[in-house]
Amino acid sequence: LILGSLVIGQIGAFAGETGDSARSTADVEYTVNTNPINPTDPTDPGNEIKPDPENPGTGNAGPLSIDYISNITFGQKVASGNAATYNAALSRVINKDDSAKPVPNYVQVTDNRGTISGWNLAVKQEGQFKNTKGSLLGAAELSLLNGTANSANAVVGAIPSTNKNIALKLNASGNGVNSTVMTATSGQGSGTWTTMFGKDTTEGAESVQLHVPANTKIEKGAYSTTLVWTLSTDAAQ
């Protein structure tokens, strides 16, 4: 009788007191992000801004895209036979209250691939500054200085490197030569990044320059050129 009581007690404890276990699953599926990314404030990525109607962005589709490029303007200058260096006007962003905020000239890229495998941004000048009467013959040179990377994702180890001293060169045929602007190696550059030319508006006001040497033939009228920006997965470009 005593032995029978012990056996019955052990069976009751095993069935009713030690609990139970089971398994369930959780999953997530990613799709390719091809949405265009709006411009951000390069000086304050957390500042919510509106597209600038005068330069709303490229509208390029992702997942690896150039989202925005500042148009560079030097304004009206008085012709001179002397050497001259001109500073470009600052760019701007439009705040939510429709007020304009000056910012350094900048370019914005986004990497939404999720691979964190790196990329390279390069720029070249398509040709010399021209107008309907000719071009700025000689060594007129456009410079993009003090490149500064910024992002809401700017954590140590993830920040791409920037070129601090870009002088856009033309070869003997008058064609542009690529210069690296920003490079993200493996583990860097995920999400949206800007490169400002100048870390703030004070430095930015002197970071995009056009140098026109002495004895350059200048005709009355507006001169312009085109900059070609290339974003690629070749970090060695």
Tab-separated table of C-alpha atoms in Angstrom:
chain	number	residue	atom	x	y	z
A	1	LEU	CA	0.000	0.000	0.000
A	2	ILE	CA	2.777	2.410	0.827
A	3	LEU	CA	4.568	1.671	-2.484
A	4	GLY	CA	1.336	2.176	-4.447
A	5	SER	CA	0.771	5.579	-2.872
A	6	LEU	CA	4.271	6.752	-3.868
A	7	VAL	CA	3.812	5.748	-7.500
A	8	ILE	CA	0.477	7.516	-7.799
A	9	GLY	CA	1.955	10.700	-6.299
A	10	GLN	CA	4.879	10.761	-8.747
A	11	ILE	CA	2.598	10.381	-11.776
A	12	GLY	CA	0.441	13.311	-10.647
A	13	ALA	CA	3.474	15.616	-10.226
A	14	PHE	CA	4.857	14.756	-13.711
A	15	ALA	CA	1.607	15.414	-15.540
A	16	GLY	CA	0.405	18.536	-13.791
A	17	GLU	CA	3.361	20.526	-12.428
A	18	THR	CA	6.311	20.570	-14.857
A	19	GLY	CA	4.652	22.700	-17.625
A	20	ASP	CA	4.712	22.354	-21.412
A	21	SER	CA	6.566	23.645	-24.500
A	22	ALA	CA	5.806	24.318	-28.163
A	23	ARG	CA	7.282	26.222	-31.141
A	24	SER	CA	6.022	28.983	-33.422
A	25	THR	CA	7.692	30.913	-36.280
A	26	ALA	CA	8.389	34.560	-37.157
A	27	ASP	CA	9.517	35.781	-40.580
A	28	VAL	CA	10.180	38.904	-42.622
A	29	GLU	CA	10.506	39.341	-46.394
A	30	TYR	CA	12.368	42.228	-48.017
A	31	THR	CA	11.656	43.666	-51.458
A	32	VAL	CA	13.837	46.006	-53.511
A	33	ASN	CA	13.351	49.671	-52.563
A	34	THR	CA	12.993	51.613	-55.830
A	35	ASN	CA	11.351	54.730	-54.361
A	36	PRO	CA	12.938	58.116	-55.189
A	37	ILE	CA	14.335	59.874	-52.106
A	38	ASN	CA	13.609	63.550	-51.468
A	39	PRO	CA	16.408	66.012	-50.647
A	40	THR	CA	17.429	66.348	-47.006
A	41	ASP	CA	18.940	69.226	-45.052
A	42	PRO	CA	22.696	68.563	-45.306
A	43	THR	CA	23.462	70.570	-42.168
A	44	ASP	CA	20.692	68.990	-40.082
A	45	PRO	CA	19.417	65.636	-41.415
A	46	GLY	CA	16.653	65.601	-38.796
A	47	ASN	CA	15.151	68.854	-40.119
A	48	GLU	CA	12.079	68.031	-42.203
A	49	ILE	CA	12.143	70.079	-45.409
A	50	LYS	CA	10.101	70.539	-48.573
A	51	PRO	CA	11.418	70.095	-52.120
A	52	ASP	CA	12.741	73.376	-53.508
A	53	PRO	CA	10.573	74.230	-56.550
A	54	GLU	CA	13.653	75.674	-58.263
A	55	ASN	CA	15.670	72.490	-57.730
A	56	PRO	CA	13.419	69.711	-56.369
A	57	GLY	CA	15.893	66.847	-56.793
A	58	THR	CA	16.662	64.307	-59.490
A	59	GLY	CA	13.724	61.952	-58.896
A	60	ASN	CA	16.059	59.036	-59.645
A	61	ALA	CA	14.778	55.635	-58.553
A	62	GLY	CA	16.605	53.479	-56.002
A	63	PRO	CA	17.898	51.378	-54.491
A	64	LEU	CA	21.247	53.109	-55.294
A	65	SER	CA	20.581	56.676	-56.391
A	66	ILE	CA	21.763	60.257	-56.715
A	67	ASP	CA	18.871	62.169	-55.131
A	68	TYR	CA	19.919	65.807	-55.322
A	69	ILE	CA	22.649	68.042	-56.767
A	70	SER	CA	22.936	71.767	-56.104
A	71	ASN	CA	22.971	73.923	-59.210
A	72	ILE	CA	26.066	76.111	-59.024
A	73	THR	CA	25.818	79.798	-59.838
A	74	PHE	CA	28.475	82.498	-59.720
A	75	GLY	CA	26.155	85.355	-60.701
A	76	GLN	CA	27.116	88.411	-62.729
A	77	LYS	CA	30.766	89.471	-62.852
A	78	VAL	CA	32.508	92.446	-64.465
A	79	ALA	CA	34.874	91.323	-67.227
A	80	SER	CA	38.566	91.915	-66.562
A	81	GLY	CA	41.875	91.004	-68.125
A	82	ASN	CA	43.251	90.197	-64.687
A	83	ALA	CA	43.184	86.791	-63.006
A	84	ALA	CA	40.061	86.343	-60.887
A	85	THR	CA	38.622	83.735	-58.519
A	86	TYR	CA	34.857	83.722	-57.982
A	87	ASN	CA	32.915	82.081	-55.144
A	88	ALA	CA	29.600	80.393	-55.937
A	89	ALA	CA	26.401	81.431	-54.176
A	90	LEU	CA	25.195	79.163	-51.387
A	91	SER	CA	22.450	76.623	-52.007
A	92	ARG	CA	19.233	76.507	-49.967
A	93	VAL	CA	16.614	74.192	-48.506
A	94	ILE	CA	12.948	75.022	-47.880
A	95	ASN	CA	11.727	74.505	-44.317
A	96	LYS	CA	8.240	73.202	-43.516
A	97	ASP	CA	7.109	76.786	-42.780
A	98	ASP	CA	8.207	77.758	-46.345
A	99	SER	CA	11.173	79.796	-45.110
A	100	ALA	CA	14.422	79.407	-47.046
A	101	LYS	CA	17.542	78.262	-45.209
A	102	PRO	CA	20.978	78.794	-46.785
A	103	VAL	CA	23.204	75.705	-46.848
A	104	PRO	CA	26.486	74.819	-48.544
A	105	ASN	CA	26.239	73.459	-52.073
A	106	TYR	CA	25.843	69.700	-51.811
A	107	VAL	CA	25.092	66.382	-53.462
A	108	GLN	CA	22.948	63.625	-51.911
A	109	VAL	CA	23.063	59.871	-52.498
A	110	THR	CA	21.085	56.956	-51.049
A	111	ASP	CA	22.045	53.305	-50.742
A	112	ASN	CA	18.951	51.240	-49.896
A	113	ARG	CA	20.341	47.947	-51.191
A	114	GLY	CA	20.885	46.627	-47.675
A	115	THR	CA	24.191	44.978	-48.619
A	116	ILE	CA	26.470	47.650	-47.037
A	117	SER	CA	28.927	46.713	-49.788
A	118	GLY	CA	30.114	50.242	-50.643
A	119	TRP	CA	29.897	52.658	-53.552
A	120	ASN	CA	31.740	55.532	-55.213
A	121	LEU	CA	30.528	58.972	-56.287
A	122	ALA	CA	32.514	60.788	-58.971
A	123	VAL	CA	32.072	64.007	-60.947
A	124	LYS	CA	33.492	65.456	-64.139
A	125	GLN	CA	33.041	68.699	-66.044
A	126	GLU	CA	31.650	67.915	-69.476
A	127	GLY	CA	33.570	70.726	-71.136
A	128	GLN	CA	34.800	74.291	-70.736
A	129	PHE	CA	32.380	77.100	-69.797
A	130	LYS	CA	30.735	78.263	-73.027
A	131	ASN	CA	28.274	80.752	-74.417
A	132	THR	CA	26.909	81.327	-77.915
A	133	LYS	CA	30.098	83.153	-78.937
A	134	GLY	CA	32.685	80.737	-77.626
A	135	SER	CA	34.252	79.297	-74.503
A	136	LEU	CA	36.505	80.487	-71.701
A	137	LEU	CA	39.651	79.380	-73.469
A	138	GLY	CA	42.695	78.627	-71.373
A	139	ALA	CA	42.873	77.225	-67.869
A	140	ALA	CA	39.580	78.379	-66.341
A	141	GLU	CA	39.056	75.839	-63.542
A	142	LEU	CA	36.147	74.867	-61.290
A	143	SER	CA	36.980	73.622	-57.778
A	144	LEU	CA	34.846	71.839	-55.179
A	145	LEU	CA	36.528	72.148	-51.806
A	146	ASN	CA	36.101	70.970	-48.199
A	147	GLY	CA	33.842	67.983	-48.875
A	148	THR	CA	32.013	67.046	-45.658
A	149	ALA	CA	29.841	63.930	-45.273
A	150	ASN	CA	26.690	63.987	-43.146
A	151	SER	CA	23.741	61.684	-42.488
A	152	ALA	CA	21.225	60.646	-39.871
A	153	ASN	CA	23.232	57.387	-40.030
A	154	ALA	CA	26.543	59.082	-39.200
A	155	VAL	CA	27.897	56.600	-36.675
A	156	VAL	CA	31.563	55.792	-36.130
A	157	GLY	CA	32.834	53.392	-38.772
A	158	ALA	CA	29.939	53.944	-41.198
A	159	ILE	CA	30.939	57.380	-42.547
A	160	PRO	CA	32.183	57.480	-46.175
A	161	SER	CA	35.387	59.344	-46.967
A	162	THR	CA	35.228	62.621	-48.901
A	163	ASN	CA	37.585	64.415	-51.254
A	164	LYS	CA	38.534	67.760	-49.691
A	165	ASN	CA	40.147	69.286	-52.765
A	166	ILE	CA	38.530	68.600	-56.145
A	167	ALA	CA	39.885	70.523	-59.117
A	168	LEU	CA	37.900	69.563	-62.210
A	169	LYS	CA	40.309	68.924	-65.076
A	170	LEU	CA	39.848	68.764	-68.831
A	171	ASN	CA	42.082	66.625	-71.008
A	172	ALA	CA	43.842	67.761	-74.182
A	173	SER	CA	40.653	67.146	-76.176
A	174	GLY	CA	38.631	69.365	-73.841
A	175	ASN	CA	36.766	66.470	-72.239
A	176	GLY	CA	36.264	66.122	-68.503
A	177	VAL	CA	38.208	63.780	-66.241
A	178	ASN	CA	36.438	62.029	-63.355
A	179	SER	CA	37.273	63.084	-59.797
A	180	THR	CA	36.144	61.094	-56.765
A	181	VAL	CA	33.735	63.012	-54.507
A	182	MET	CA	32.839	60.429	-51.854
A	183	THR	CA	33.725	56.778	-51.304
A	184	ALA	CA	31.991	54.219	-49.081
A	185	THR	CA	33.943	51.033	-48.490
A	186	SER	CA	32.395	47.792	-47.217
A	187	GLY	CA	30.362	48.490	-44.085
A	188	GLN	CA	29.907	52.180	-44.911
A	189	GLY	CA	27.398	54.412	-46.666
A	190	SER	CA	24.102	52.657	-45.962
A	191	GLY	CA	21.037	54.916	-46.159
A	192	THR	CA	21.026	58.570	-47.237
A	193	TRP	CA	24.232	60.647	-47.268
A	194	THR	CA	25.144	64.158	-48.306
A	195	THR	CA	28.466	65.717	-49.185
A	196	MET	CA	28.530	69.434	-48.463
A	197	PHE	CA	31.247	71.596	-49.940
A	198	GLY	CA	32.046	73.332	-46.666
A	199	LYS	CA	31.101	72.139	-43.188
A	200	ASP	CA	28.854	75.190	-42.647
A	201	THR	CA	27.672	78.274	-44.533
A	202	THR	CA	30.769	80.285	-43.601
A	203	GLU	CA	33.134	77.730	-45.086
A	204	GLY	CA	30.632	76.847	-47.800
A	205	ALA	CA	30.634	80.430	-49.087
A	206	GLU	CA	34.253	79.906	-50.187
A	207	SER	CA	34.240	76.209	-51.093
A	208	VAL	CA	32.955	76.223	-54.692
A	209	GLN	CA	35.218	78.378	-56.827
A	210	LEU	CA	35.850	79.296	-60.432
A	211	HIS	CA	39.343	80.531	-61.261
A	212	VAL	CA	39.764	82.461	-64.512
A	213	PRO	CA	43.417	83.184	-65.353
A	214	ALA	CA	44.727	86.470	-66.725
A	215	ASN	CA	44.507	87.088	-70.485
A	216	THR	CA	41.418	84.899	-70.887
A	217	LYS	CA	39.235	86.016	-73.799
A	218	ILE	CA	35.834	86.945	-72.385
A	219	GLU	CA	32.736	87.827	-74.421
A	220	LYS	CA	29.699	89.560	-72.960
A	221	GLY	CA	26.989	87.101	-71.975
A	222	ALA	CA	26.317	84.084	-69.756
A	223	TYR	CA	28.702	81.123	-69.767
A	224	SER	CA	27.764	77.671	-68.546
A	225	THR	CA	28.940	74.077	-68.406
A	226	THR	CA	27.516	70.715	-67.334
A	227	LEU	CA	28.740	68.560	-64.467
A	228	VAL	CA	28.245	64.796	-64.833
A	229	TRP	CA	27.894	62.895	-61.538
A	230	THR	CA	28.310	59.113	-61.507
A	231	LEU	CA	27.374	56.791	-58.636
A	232	SER	CA	28.753	53.286	-59.017
A	233	THR	CA	29.553	50.185	-57.003
A	234	ASP	CA	33.194	50.435	-58.081
A	235	ALA	CA	34.943	51.933	-55.046
A	236	ALA	CA	38.189	52.139	-57.017
A	237	GLN	CA	36.827	54.438	-59.743
